[in-house]
PDB file of C-alpha atoms and ligand atoms in Angstrom:
ATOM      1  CA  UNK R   1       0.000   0.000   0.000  1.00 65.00           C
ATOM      2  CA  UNK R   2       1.179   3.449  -0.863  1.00 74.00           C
ATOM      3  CA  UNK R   3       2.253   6.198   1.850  1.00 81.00           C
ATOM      4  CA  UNK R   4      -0.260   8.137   0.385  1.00 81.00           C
ATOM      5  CA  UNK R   5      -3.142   5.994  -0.060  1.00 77.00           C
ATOM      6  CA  UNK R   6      -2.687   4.444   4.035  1.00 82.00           C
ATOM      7  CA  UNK R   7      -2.790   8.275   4.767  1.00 86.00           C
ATOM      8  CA  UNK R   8      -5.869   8.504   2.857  1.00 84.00           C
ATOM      9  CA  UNK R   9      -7.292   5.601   4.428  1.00 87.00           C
ATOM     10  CA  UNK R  10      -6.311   6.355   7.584  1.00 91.00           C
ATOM     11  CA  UNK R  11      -8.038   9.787   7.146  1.00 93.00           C
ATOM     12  CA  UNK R  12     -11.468   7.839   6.006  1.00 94.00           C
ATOM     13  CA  UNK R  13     -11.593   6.099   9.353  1.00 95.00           C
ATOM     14  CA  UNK R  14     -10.423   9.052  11.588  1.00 95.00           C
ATOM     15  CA  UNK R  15     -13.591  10.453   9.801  1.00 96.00           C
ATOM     16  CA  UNK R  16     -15.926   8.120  10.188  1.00 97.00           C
ATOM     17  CA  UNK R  17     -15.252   7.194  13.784  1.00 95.00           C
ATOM     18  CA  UNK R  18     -15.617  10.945  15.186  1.00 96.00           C
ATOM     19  CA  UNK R  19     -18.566  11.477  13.195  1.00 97.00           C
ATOM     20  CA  UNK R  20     -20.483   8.073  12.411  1.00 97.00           C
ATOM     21  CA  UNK R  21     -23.411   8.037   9.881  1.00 97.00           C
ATOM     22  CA  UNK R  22     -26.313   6.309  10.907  1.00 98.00           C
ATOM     23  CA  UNK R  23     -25.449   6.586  14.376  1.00 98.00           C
ATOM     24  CA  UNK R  24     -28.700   6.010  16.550  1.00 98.00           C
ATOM     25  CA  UNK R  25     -31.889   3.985  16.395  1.00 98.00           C
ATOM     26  CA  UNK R  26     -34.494   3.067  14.107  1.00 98.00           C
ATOM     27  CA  UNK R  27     -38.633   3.999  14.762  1.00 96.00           C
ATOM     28  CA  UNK R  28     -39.405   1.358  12.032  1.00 96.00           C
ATOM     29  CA  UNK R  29     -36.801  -1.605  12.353  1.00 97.00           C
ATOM     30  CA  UNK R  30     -37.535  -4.989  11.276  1.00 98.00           C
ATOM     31  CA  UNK R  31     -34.663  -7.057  11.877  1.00 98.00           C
ATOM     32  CA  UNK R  32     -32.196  -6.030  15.016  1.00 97.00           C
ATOM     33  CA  UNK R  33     -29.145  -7.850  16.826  1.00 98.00           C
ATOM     34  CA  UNK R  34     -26.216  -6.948  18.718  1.00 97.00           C
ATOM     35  CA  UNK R  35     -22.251  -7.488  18.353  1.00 97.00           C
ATOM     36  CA  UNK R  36     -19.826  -8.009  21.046  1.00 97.00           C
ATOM     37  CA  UNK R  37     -15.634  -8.166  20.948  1.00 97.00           C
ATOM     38  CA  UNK R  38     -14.746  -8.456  24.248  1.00 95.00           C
ATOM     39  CA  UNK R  39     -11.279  -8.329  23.283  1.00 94.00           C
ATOM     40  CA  UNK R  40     -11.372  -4.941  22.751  1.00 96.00           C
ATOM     41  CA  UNK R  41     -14.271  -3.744  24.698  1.00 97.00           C
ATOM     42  CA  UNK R  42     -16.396  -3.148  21.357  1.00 98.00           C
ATOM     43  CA  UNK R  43     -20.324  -3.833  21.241  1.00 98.00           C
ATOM     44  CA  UNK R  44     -22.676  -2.851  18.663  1.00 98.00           C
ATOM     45  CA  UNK R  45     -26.444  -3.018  18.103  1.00 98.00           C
ATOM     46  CA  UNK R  46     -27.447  -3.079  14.125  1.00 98.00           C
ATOM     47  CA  UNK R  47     -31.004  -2.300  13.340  1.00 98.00           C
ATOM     48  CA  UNK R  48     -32.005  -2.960  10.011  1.00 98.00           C
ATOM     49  CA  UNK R  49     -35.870  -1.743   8.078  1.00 98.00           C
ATOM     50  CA  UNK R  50     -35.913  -4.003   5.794  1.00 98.00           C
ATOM     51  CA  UNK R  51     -38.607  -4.043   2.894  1.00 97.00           C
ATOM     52  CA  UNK R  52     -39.141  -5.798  -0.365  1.00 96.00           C
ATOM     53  CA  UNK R  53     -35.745  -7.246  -0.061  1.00 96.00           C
ATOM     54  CA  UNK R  54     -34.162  -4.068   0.513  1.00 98.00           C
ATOM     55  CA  UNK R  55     -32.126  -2.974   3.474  1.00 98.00           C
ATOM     56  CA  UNK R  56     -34.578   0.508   3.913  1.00 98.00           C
ATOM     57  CA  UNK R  57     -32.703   2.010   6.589  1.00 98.00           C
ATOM     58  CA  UNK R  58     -30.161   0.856   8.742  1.00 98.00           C
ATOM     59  CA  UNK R  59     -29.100   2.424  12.239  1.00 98.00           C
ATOM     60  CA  UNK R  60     -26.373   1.304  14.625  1.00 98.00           C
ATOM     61  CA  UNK R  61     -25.278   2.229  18.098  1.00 98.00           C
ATOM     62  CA  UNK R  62     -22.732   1.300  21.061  1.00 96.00           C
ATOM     63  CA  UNK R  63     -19.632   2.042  22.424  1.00 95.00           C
ATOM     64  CA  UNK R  64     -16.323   1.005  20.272  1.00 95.00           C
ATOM     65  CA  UNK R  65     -12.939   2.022  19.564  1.00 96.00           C
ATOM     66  CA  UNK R  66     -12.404   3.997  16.144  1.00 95.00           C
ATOM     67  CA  UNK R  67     -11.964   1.061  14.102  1.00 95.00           C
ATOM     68  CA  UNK R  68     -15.060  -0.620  15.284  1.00 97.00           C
ATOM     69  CA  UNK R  69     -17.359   2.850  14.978  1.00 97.00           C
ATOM     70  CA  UNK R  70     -16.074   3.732  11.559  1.00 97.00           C
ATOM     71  CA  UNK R  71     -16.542   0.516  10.424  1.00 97.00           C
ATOM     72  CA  UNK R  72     -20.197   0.491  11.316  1.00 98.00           C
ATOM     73  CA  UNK R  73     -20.335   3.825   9.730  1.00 98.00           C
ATOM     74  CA  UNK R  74     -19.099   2.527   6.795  1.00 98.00           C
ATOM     75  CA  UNK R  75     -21.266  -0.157   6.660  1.00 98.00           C
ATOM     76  CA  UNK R  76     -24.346   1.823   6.876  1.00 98.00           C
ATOM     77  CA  UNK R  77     -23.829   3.679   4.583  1.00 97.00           C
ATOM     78  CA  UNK R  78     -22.309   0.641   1.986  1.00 97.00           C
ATOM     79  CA  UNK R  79     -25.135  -1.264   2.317  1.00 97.00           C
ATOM     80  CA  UNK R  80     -28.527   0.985   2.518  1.00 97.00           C
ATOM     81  CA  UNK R  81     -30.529   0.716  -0.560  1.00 97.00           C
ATOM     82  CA  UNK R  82     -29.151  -3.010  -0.974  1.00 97.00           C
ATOM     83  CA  UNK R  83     -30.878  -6.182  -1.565  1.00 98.00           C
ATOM     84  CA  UNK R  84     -30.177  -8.504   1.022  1.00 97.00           C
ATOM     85  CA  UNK R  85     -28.337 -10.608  -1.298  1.00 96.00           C
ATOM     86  CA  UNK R  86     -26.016  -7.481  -2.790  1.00 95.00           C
ATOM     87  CA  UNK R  87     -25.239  -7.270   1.466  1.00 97.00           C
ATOM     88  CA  UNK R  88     -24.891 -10.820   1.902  1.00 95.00           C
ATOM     89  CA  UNK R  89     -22.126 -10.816  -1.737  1.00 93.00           C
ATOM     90  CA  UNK R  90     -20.435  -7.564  -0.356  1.00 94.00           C
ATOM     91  CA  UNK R  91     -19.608  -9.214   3.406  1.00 95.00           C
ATOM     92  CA  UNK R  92     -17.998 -12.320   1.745  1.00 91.00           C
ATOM     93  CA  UNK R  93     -15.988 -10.107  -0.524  1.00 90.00           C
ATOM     94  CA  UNK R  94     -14.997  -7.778   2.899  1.00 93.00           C
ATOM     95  CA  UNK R  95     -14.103 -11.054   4.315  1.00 90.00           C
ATOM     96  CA  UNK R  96     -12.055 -12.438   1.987  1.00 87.00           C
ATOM     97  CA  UNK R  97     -10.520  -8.943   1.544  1.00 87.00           C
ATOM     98  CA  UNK R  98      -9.307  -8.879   4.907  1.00 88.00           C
ATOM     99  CA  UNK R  99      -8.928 -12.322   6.027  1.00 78.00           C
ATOM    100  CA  UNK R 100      -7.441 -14.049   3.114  1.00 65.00           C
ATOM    101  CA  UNK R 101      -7.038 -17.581   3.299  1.00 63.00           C
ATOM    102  CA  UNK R 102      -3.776 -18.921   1.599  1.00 58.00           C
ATOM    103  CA  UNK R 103      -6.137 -20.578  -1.230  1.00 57.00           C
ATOM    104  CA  UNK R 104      -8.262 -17.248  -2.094  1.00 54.00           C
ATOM    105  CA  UNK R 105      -6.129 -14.345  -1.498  1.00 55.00           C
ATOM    106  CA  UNK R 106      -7.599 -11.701  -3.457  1.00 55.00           C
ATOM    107  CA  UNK R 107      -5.086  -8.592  -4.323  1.00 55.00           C
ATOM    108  CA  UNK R 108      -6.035  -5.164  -3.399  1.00 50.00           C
ATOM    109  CA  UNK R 109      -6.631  -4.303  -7.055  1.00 54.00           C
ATOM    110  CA  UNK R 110      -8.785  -7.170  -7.760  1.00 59.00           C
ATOM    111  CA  UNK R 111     -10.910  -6.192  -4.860  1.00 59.00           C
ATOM    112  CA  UNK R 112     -10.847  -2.320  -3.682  1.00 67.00           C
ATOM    113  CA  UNK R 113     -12.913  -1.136  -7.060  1.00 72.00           C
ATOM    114  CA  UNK R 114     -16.293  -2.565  -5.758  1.00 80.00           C
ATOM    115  CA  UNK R 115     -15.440  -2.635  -2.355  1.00 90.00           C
ATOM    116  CA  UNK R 116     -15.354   1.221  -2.407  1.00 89.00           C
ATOM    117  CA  UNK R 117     -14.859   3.436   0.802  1.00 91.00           C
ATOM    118  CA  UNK R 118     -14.427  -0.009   2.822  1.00 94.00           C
ATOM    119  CA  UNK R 119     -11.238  -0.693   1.182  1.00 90.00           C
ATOM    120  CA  UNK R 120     -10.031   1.970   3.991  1.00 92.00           C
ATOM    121  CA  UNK R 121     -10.714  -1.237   6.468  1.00 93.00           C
ATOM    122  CA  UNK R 122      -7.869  -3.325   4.580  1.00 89.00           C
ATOM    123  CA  UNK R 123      -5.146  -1.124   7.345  1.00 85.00           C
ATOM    124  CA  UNK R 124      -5.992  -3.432  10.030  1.00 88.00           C
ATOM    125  CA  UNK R 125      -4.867  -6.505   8.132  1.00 86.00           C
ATOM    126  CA  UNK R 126      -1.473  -5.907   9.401  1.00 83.00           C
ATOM    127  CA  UNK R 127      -2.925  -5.515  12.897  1.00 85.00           C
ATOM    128  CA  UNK R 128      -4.778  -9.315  13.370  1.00 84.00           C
ATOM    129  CA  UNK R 129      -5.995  -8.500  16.598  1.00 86.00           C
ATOM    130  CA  UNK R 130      -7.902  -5.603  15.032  1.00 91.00           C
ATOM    131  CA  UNK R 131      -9.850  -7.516  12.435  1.00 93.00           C
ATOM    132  CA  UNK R 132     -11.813  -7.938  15.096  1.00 94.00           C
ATOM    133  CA  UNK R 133     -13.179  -4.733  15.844  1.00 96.00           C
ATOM    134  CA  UNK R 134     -13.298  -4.008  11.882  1.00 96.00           C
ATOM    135  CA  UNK R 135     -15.770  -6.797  11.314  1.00 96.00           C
ATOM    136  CA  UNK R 136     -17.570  -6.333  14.445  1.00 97.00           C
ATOM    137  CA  UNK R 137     -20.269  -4.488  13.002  1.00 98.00           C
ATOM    138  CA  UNK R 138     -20.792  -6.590   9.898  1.00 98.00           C
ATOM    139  CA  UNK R 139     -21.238  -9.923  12.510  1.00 97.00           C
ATOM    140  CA  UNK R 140     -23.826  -8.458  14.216  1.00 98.00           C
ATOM    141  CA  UNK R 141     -25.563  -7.199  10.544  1.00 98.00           C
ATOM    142  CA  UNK R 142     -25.359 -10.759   9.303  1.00 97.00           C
ATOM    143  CA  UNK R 143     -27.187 -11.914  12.888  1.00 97.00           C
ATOM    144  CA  UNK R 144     -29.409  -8.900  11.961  1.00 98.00           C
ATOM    145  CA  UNK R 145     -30.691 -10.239   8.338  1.00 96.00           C
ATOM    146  CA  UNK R 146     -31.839 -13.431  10.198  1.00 92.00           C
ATOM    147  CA  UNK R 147     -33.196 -11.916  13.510  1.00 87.00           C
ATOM    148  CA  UNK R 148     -36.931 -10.368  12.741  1.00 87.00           C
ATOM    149  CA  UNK R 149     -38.279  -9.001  14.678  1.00 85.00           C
TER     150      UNK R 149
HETATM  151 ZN1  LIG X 201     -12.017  -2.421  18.779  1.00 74.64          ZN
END
């Protein structure tokens, strides 16, 4: 990764995590479920409104470090307006993207086009413990899509 695109990235997050989007609760969720990482003190509640397939609206809340709030920032606002599947396509992607496997180790080219503003999540790859918190948010959205209300 470039000096100038981790700066980037690292700017993205900084930005995200003092100002989160979708920070709060929804008045018409569907589907709801929380996230914990108690190795880093991180828990998140996802709410989902969730209509015709679609992921309506989407709220989140709790306490976290950066990583963990940006990241749930991010992911609002990557997957609202999203069919359920689209979500479900984009978190394997995000997975693979930073938790390669040695048999499916995508490239940051291959993957950062469609992955969009999340790409600025690949940083923690060099920081294992922090994959953690980065995917936090995403758990507790895939608990979410199964958890009606
Ligand atoms: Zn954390």
């Amino acid at each position: 990764m470039s000096d100038h695109l981790r700066e980037l990235y690292q700017e993205v997050i900084l930005d995200h995590s003092r100002n989160p989007k979708h920070f709060g609760t929804l008045a018409h969720a569907t589907h709801e479920a929380k996230g914990d990482n108690p190795t880093c003190g991180d828990r998140i509640s996802v709410q989902l409104e969730i209509d015709d397939g679609k992921i309506q609206d989407i709220a989140f809340t709790g306490e976290g470090c950066a990583i963990a709030k940006a990241s749930g920032s991010l992911m609002a606002e990557a997957v609202q307006g999203k069919t359920v599947e689209e979500v479900k396509k984009l978190w394997t992607d995000l997975q693979l993207f930073l938790e390669p496997t040695p048999h499916n180790s995508p490239t940051d080219t291959d993957t950062t086009a469609h992955l969009g503003k999340l790409a600025a999540l690949g940083g923690v790859r060099e920081f294992p413990s922090r994959i953690k918190c980065a995917t936090l948010s995403w758990h507790a959205l895939e608990h979410a899509l199964n958890d009606k209300i």
